[in-house]
Tab-separated table of C-alpha atoms in Angstrom:
chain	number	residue	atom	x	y	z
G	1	UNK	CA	-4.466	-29.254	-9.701
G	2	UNK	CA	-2.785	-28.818	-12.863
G	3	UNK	CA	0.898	-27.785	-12.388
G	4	UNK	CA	4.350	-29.045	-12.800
G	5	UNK	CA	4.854	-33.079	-12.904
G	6	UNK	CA	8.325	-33.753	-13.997
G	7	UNK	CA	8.906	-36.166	-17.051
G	8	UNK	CA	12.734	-37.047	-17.742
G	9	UNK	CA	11.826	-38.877	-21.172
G	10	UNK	CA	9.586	-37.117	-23.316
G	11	UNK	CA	7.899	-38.770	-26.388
G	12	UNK	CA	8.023	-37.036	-29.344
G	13	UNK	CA	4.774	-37.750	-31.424
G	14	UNK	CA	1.988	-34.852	-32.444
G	15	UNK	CA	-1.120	-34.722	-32.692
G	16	UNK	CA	-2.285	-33.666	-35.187
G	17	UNK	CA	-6.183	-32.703	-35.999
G	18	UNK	CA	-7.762	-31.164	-38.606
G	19	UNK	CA	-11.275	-29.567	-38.778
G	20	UNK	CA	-13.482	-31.523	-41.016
G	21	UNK	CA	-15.637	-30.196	-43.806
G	22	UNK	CA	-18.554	-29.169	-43.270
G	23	UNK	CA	-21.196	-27.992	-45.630
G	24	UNK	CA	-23.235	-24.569	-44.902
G	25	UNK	CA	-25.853	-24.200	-44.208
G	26	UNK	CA	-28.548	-23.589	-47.289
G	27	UNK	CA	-25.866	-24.977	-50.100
G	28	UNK	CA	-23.132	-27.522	-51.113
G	29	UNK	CA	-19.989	-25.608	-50.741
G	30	UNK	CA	-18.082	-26.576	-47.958
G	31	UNK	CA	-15.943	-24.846	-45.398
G	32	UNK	CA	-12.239	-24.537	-45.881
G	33	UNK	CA	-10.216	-26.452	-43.846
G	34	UNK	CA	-8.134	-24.982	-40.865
G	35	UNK	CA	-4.239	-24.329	-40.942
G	36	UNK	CA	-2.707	-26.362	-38.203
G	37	UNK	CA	-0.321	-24.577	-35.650
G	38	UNK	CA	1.639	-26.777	-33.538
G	39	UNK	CA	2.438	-25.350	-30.451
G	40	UNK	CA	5.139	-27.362	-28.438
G	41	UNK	CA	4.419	-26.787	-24.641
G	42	UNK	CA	4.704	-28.590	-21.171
G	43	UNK	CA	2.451	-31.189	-19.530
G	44	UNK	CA	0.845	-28.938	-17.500
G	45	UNK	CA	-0.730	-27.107	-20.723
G	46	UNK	CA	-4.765	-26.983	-20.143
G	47	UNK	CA	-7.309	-24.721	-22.396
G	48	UNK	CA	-11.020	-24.747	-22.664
G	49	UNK	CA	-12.052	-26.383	-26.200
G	50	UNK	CA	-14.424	-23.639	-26.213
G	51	UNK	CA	-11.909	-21.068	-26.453
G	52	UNK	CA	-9.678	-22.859	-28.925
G	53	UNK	CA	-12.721	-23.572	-30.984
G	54	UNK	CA	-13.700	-19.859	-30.995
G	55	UNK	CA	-9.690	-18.686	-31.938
G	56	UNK	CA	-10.075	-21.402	-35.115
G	57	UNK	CA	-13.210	-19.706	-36.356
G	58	UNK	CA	-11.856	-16.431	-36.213
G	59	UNK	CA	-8.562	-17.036	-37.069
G	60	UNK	CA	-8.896	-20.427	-39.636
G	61	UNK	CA	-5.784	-21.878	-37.648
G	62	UNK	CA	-5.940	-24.989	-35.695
G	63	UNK	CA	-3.750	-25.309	-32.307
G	64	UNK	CA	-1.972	-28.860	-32.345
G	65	UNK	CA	-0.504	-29.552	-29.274
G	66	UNK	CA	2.868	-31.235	-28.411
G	67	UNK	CA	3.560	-31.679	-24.587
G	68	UNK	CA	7.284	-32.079	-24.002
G	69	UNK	CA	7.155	-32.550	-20.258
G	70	UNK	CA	7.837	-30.056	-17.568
G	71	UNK	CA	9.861	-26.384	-18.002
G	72	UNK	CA	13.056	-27.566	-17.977
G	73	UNK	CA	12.863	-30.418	-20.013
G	74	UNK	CA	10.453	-28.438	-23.068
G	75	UNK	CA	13.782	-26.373	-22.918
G	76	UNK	CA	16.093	-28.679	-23.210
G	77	UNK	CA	14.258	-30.774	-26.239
G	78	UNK	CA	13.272	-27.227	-27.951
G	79	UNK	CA	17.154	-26.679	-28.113
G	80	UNK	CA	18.177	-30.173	-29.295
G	81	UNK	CA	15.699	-29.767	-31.753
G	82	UNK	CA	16.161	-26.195	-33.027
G	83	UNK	CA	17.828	-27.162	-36.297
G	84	UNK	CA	14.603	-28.743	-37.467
G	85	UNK	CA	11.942	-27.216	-35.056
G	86	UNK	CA	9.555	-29.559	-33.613
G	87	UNK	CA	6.396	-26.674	-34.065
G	88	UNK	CA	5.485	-23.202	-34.844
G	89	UNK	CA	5.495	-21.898	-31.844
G	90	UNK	CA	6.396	-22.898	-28.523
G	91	UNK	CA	4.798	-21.394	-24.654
G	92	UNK	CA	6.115	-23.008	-21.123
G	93	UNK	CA	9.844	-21.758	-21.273
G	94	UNK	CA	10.062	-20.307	-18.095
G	95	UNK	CA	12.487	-17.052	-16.206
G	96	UNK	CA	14.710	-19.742	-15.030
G	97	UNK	CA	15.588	-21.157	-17.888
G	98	UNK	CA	14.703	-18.299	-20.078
G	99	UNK	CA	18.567	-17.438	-20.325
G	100	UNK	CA	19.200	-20.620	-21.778
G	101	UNK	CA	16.294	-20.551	-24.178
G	102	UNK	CA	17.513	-16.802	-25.732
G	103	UNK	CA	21.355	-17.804	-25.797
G	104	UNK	CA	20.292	-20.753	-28.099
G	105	UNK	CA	18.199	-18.765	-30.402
G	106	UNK	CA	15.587	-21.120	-30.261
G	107	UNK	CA	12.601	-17.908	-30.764
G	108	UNK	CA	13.047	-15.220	-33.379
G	109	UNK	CA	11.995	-11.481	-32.824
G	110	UNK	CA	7.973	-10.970	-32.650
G	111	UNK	CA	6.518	-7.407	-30.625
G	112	UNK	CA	2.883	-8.860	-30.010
G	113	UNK	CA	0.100	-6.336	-30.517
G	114	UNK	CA	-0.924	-7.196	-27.394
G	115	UNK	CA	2.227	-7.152	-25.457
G	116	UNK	CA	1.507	-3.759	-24.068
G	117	UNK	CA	-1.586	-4.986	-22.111
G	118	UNK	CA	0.733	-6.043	-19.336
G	119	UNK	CA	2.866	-8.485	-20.652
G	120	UNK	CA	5.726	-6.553	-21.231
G	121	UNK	CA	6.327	-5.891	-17.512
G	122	UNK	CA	8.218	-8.990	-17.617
G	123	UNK	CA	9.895	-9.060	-20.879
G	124	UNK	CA	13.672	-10.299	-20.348
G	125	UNK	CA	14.711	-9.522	-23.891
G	126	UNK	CA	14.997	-6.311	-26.304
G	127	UNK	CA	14.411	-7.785	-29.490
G	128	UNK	CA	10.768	-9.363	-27.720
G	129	UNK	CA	11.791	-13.149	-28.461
G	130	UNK	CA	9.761	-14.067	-25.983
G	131	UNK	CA	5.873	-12.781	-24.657
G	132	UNK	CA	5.065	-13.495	-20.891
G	133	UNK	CA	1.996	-15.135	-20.858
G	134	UNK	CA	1.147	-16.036	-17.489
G	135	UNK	CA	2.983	-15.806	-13.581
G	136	UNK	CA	3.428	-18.937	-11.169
G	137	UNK	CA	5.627	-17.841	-8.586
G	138	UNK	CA	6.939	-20.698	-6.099
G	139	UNK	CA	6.602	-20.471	-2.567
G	140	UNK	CA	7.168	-22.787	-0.025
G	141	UNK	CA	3.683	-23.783	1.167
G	142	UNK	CA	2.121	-25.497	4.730
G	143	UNK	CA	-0.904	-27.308	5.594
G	144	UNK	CA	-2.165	-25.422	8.400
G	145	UNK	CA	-4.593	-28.016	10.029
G	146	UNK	CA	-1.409	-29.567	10.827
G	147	UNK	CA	0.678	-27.310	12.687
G	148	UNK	CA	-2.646	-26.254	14.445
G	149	UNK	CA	-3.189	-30.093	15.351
G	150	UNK	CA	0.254	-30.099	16.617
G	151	UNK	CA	-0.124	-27.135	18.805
G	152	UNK	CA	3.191	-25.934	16.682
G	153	UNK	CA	3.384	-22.323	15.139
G	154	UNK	CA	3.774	-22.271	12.048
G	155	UNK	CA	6.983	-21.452	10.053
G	156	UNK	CA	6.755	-18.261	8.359
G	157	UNK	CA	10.452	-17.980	6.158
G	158	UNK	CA	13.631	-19.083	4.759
G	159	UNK	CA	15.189	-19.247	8.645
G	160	UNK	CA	12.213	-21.183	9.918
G	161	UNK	CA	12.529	-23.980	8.260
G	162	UNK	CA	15.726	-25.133	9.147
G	163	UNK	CA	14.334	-24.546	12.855
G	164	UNK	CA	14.852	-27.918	14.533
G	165	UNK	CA	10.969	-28.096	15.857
G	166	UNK	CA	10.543	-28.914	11.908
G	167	UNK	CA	12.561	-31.652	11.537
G	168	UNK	CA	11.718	-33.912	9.095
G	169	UNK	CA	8.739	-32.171	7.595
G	170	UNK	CA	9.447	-30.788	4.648
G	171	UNK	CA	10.070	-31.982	0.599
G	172	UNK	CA	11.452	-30.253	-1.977
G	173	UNK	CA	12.097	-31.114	-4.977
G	174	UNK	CA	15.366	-31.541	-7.049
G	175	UNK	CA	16.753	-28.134	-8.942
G	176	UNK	CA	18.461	-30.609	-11.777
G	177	UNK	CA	14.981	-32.032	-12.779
G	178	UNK	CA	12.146	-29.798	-11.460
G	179	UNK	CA	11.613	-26.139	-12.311
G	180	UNK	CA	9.883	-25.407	-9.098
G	181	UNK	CA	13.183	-26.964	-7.205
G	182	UNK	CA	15.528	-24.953	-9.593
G	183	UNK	CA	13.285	-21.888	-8.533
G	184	UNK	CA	13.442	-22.522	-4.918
G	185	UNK	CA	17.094	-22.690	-4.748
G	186	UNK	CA	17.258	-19.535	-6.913
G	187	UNK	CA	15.441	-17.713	-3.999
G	188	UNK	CA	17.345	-19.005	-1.450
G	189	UNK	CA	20.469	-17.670	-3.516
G	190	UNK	CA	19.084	-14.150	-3.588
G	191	UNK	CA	18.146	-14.495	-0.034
G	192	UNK	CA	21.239	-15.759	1.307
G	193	UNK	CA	23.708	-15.024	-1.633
G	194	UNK	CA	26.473	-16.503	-3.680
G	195	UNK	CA	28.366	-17.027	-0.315
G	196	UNK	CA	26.133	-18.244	2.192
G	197	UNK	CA	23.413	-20.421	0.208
G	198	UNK	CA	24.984	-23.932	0.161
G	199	UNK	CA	25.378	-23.406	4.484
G	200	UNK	CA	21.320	-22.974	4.175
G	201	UNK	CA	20.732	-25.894	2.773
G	202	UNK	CA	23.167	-28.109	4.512
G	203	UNK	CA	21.056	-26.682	7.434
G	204	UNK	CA	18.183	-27.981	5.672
G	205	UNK	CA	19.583	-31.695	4.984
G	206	UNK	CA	20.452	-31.669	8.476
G	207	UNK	CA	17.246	-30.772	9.385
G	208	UNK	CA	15.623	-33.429	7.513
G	209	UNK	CA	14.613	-32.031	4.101
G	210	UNK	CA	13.519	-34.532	1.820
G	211	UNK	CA	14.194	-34.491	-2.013
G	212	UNK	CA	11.808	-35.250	-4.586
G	213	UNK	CA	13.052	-35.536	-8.468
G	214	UNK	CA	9.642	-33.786	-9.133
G	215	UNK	CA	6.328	-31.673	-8.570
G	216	UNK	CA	4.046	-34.464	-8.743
G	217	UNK	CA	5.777	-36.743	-6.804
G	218	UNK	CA	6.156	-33.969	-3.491
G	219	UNK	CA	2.953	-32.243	-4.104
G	220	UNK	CA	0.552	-34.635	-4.064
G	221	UNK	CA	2.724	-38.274	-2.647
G	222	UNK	CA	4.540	-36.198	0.111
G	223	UNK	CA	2.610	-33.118	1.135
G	224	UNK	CA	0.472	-34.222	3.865
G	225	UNK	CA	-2.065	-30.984	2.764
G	226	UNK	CA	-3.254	-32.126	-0.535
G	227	UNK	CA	-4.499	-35.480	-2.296
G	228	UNK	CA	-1.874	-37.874	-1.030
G	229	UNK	CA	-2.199	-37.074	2.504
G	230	UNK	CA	1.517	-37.849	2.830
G	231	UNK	CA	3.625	-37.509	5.913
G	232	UNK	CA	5.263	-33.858	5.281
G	233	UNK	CA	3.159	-31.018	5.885
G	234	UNK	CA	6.150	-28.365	4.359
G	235	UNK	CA	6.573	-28.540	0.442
G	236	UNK	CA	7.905	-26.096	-2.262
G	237	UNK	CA	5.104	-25.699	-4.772
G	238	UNK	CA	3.065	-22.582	-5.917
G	239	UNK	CA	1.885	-19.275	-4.736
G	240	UNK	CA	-1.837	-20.258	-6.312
G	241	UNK	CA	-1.847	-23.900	-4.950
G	242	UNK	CA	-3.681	-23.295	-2.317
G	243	UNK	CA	-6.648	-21.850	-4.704
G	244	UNK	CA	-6.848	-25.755	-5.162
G	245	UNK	CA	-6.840	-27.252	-1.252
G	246	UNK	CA	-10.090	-25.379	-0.490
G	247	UNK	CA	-11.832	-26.878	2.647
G	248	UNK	CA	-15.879	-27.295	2.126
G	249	UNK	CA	-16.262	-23.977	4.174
G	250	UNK	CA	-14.434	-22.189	1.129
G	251	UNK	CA	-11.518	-21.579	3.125
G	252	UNK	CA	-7.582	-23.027	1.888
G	253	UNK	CA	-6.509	-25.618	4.054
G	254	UNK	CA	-3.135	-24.792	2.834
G	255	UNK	CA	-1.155	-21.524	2.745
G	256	UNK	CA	1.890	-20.653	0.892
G	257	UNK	CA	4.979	-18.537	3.198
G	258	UNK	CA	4.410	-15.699	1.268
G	259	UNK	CA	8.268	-14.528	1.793
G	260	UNK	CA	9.763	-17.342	0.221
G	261	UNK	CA	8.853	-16.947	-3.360
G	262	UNK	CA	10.346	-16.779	-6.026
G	263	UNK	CA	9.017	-14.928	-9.308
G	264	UNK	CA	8.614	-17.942	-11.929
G	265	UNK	CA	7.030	-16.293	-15.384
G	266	UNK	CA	6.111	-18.310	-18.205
G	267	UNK	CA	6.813	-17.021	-21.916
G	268	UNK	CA	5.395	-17.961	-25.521
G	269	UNK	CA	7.574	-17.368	-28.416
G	270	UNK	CA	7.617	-18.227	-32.795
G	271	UNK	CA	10.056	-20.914	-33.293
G	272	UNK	CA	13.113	-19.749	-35.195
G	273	UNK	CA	13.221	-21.826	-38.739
G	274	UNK	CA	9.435	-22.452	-37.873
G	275	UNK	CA	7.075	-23.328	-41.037
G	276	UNK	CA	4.549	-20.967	-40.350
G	277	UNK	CA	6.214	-17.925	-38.588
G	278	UNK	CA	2.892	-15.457	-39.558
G	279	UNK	CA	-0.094	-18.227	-38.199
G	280	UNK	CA	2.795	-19.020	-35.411
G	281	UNK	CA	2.562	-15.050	-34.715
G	282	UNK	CA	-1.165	-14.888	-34.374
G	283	UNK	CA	-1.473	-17.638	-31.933
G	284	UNK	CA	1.001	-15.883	-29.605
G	285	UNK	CA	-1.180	-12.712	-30.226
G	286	UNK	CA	-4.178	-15.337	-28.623
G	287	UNK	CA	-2.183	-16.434	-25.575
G	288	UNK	CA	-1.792	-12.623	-25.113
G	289	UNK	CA	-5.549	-11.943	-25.529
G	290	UNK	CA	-8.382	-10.969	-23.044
G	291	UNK	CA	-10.068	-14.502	-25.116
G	292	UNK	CA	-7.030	-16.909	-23.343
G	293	UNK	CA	-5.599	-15.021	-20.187
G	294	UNK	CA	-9.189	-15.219	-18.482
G	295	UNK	CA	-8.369	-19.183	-18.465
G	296	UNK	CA	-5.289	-19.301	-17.391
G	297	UNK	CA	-6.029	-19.048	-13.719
G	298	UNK	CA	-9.122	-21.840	-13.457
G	299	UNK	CA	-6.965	-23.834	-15.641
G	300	UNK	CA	-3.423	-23.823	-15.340
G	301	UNK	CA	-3.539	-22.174	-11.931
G	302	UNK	CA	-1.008	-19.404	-13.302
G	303	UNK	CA	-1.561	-15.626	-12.908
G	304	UNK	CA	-3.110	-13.953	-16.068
G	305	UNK	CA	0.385	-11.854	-17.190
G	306	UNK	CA	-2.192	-9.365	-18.918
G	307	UNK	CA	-3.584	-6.312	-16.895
G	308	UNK	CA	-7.291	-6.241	-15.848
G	309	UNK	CA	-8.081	-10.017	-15.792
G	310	UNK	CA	-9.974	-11.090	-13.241
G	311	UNK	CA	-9.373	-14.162	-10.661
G	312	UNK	CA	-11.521	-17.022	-9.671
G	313	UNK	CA	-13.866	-16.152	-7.074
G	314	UNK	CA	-11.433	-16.728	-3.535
G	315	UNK	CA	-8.313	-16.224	-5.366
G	316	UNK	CA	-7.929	-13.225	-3.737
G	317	UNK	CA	-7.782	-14.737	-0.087
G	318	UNK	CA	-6.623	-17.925	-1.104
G	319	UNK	CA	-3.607	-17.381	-3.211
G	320	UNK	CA	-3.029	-13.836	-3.511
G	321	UNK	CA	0.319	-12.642	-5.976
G	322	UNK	CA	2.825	-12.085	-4.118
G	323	UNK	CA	3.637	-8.322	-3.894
G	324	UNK	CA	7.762	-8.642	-3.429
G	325	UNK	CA	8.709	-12.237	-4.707
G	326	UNK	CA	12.550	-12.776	-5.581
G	327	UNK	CA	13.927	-12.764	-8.520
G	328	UNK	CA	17.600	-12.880	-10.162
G	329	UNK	CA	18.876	-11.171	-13.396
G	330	UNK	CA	18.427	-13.532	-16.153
G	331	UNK	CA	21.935	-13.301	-17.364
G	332	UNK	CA	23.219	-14.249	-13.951
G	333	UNK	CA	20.694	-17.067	-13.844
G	334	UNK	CA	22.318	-18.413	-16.992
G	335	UNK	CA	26.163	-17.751	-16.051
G	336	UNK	CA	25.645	-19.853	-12.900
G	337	UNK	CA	22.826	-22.550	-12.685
G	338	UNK	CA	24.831	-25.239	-13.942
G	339	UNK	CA	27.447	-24.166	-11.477
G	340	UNK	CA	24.698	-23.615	-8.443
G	341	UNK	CA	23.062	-26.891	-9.390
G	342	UNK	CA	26.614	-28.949	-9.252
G	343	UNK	CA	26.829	-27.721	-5.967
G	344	UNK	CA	23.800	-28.121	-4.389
G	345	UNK	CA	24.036	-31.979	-5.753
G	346	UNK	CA	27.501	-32.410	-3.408
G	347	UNK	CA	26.063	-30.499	-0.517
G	348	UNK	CA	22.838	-32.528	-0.634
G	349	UNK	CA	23.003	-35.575	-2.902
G	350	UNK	CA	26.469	-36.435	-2.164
């Protein structure tokens, strides 16, 4: 499963590959060589070659890519870098930091062509700095086998899990290093509010929460319903995950609490002071596209942000979108994460 492994030190090398010449067929001229578009993204970035083969032809630009580990951190180099840009474009900036991202200036203004497809239903800014490209809303999520094992029903929201007959069986992961944490305490902010959050989760230390600094490490170490088979059979990860923890009957194994998400939307945007702001245009115009946003879900396991894409097969039963996730107003997201975040590190970490 391809989502959100947290990497604190990022290296900063591209790759960079052009398309050979090639002669035609029937003669001795040769093709002309691509334009290269670097696209800086996170580590969770996936994409058929097919596709990006296909978008070269028709477009004569090639897609470098530049992972700069997870959400938060692709934020936070994108901004120590925006004097001398490290691409053309950049797609992974998330809703929780997308605050952050527009108060820098680290996008300039760009109204994609195909914005209007469905993409636009998210759109956090006027001047259209940024495109939503796909949805990944965290949600706390269970391995039912477990709790059916157990003979123990399963927890169903927020209150639930700080339930004493759940001690010690659930991981989260930190807000200061993980976008799916920092999501995660965002919803229980808008659940709880400004005033009552941090007595939620010392009700949640006390009831045995465990922190991990990222994704990786509680998804797949911790969780006892994926890979890892770890002790915990609570973790905060995705809405779609359990599209990925399907038994051999076809049926999730997992299930994510669907009132405990959070919406999480993931933007694209052309890097201000960018090189090649019209080629950086057209490949936001193919993240957009019918051509990209049917891959999103097999690959990234993200919801398509255009209208009238179609799921995986199971999707539907598996890891439906959640209909009423949370969500807080950007501008309050950016006024007090650093704030929330401080906080939460004395009521948990200290």
């Amino acid at each position: 499963m391809k989502r959100r492994a947290v990497q604190t030190a990022v290296a900063l090398g591209t790759v960079t590959v052009l398309a050979g010449a090639c002669s035609l067929s029937g003669g001795s001229s040769q093709a002309p060589q691509a334009a290269t578009v670097t696209l800086v993204t996170h580590n969770s970035w996936a994409a058929p070659h097919e596709v990006l083969d296909a978008f070269e032809k028709q477009s004569g630009i090639k897609i470098s890519v530049l992972k700069q580990g997870d959400a938060g951190a692709l934020t936070n180099k994108l901004v120590l870098t925006k004097a001398n840009p490290l691409g053309d474009v950049a797609y992974g900036v998330d809703s929780t930091f997308a605050s952050r991202a527009l108060s820098e200036g680290i996008f300039e203004p760009y109204t994609s062509p195909e914005a209007d497809r469905g993409p636009q239903r998210y759109a956090v800014d006027q001047e259209h700095r940024m495109s939503a490209v796909d949805v990944g809303d965290v949600c706390v999520n269970i391995d039912t086998g477990y709790f059916l094992s157990k003979g123990l029903p399963a927890p169903a929201s927020y209150a639930d899990l700080a339930d004493p007959k759940y001690k010690d069986l659930m991981v989260a992961e930190d807000p200061a290093t993980a976008s799916p944490g920092l999501a995660f305490l965002l919803g229980t902010i808008a659940q709880f509010g400004e005033n009552g959050w941090q007595e939620y989760w010392q009700k949640l230390k006390a009831n045995g929460l465990k922190v991990d600094s990222g994704w990786e490490e509680a998804y797949t170490k911790d969780f006892s319903g994926s890979s890892g088979k770890g002790p915990r059979p609570i973790v905060v990860s995705y809405a779609s995950s359990p599209a990925a923890e399907l038994g051999p009957d076809g049926k999730p194994r997992t299930k994510a609490l669907l009132d405990t998400c959070y919406r999480q939307v993931e933007y694209a945007g052309v890097l201000a002071g960018g090189k090649q702001v019209e080629r950086a245009r057209k490949v936001v115009d193919f993240l957009l596209s019918q051509q990209f946003q049917v891959t999103v879900a097999a690959n990234m396991y993200v919801y398509p942000a255009r209208q009238g894409v179609d799921l995986p097969a199971g999707w539907a039963q598996a890891a439906p979108l959640p209909q009423k996730p949370a969500q807080l107003p950007a501008d309050k997201v950016q006024a007090g994460r650093e704030k929330w975040i401080s906080e939460w590190r004395s009521l948990v970490q200290g």
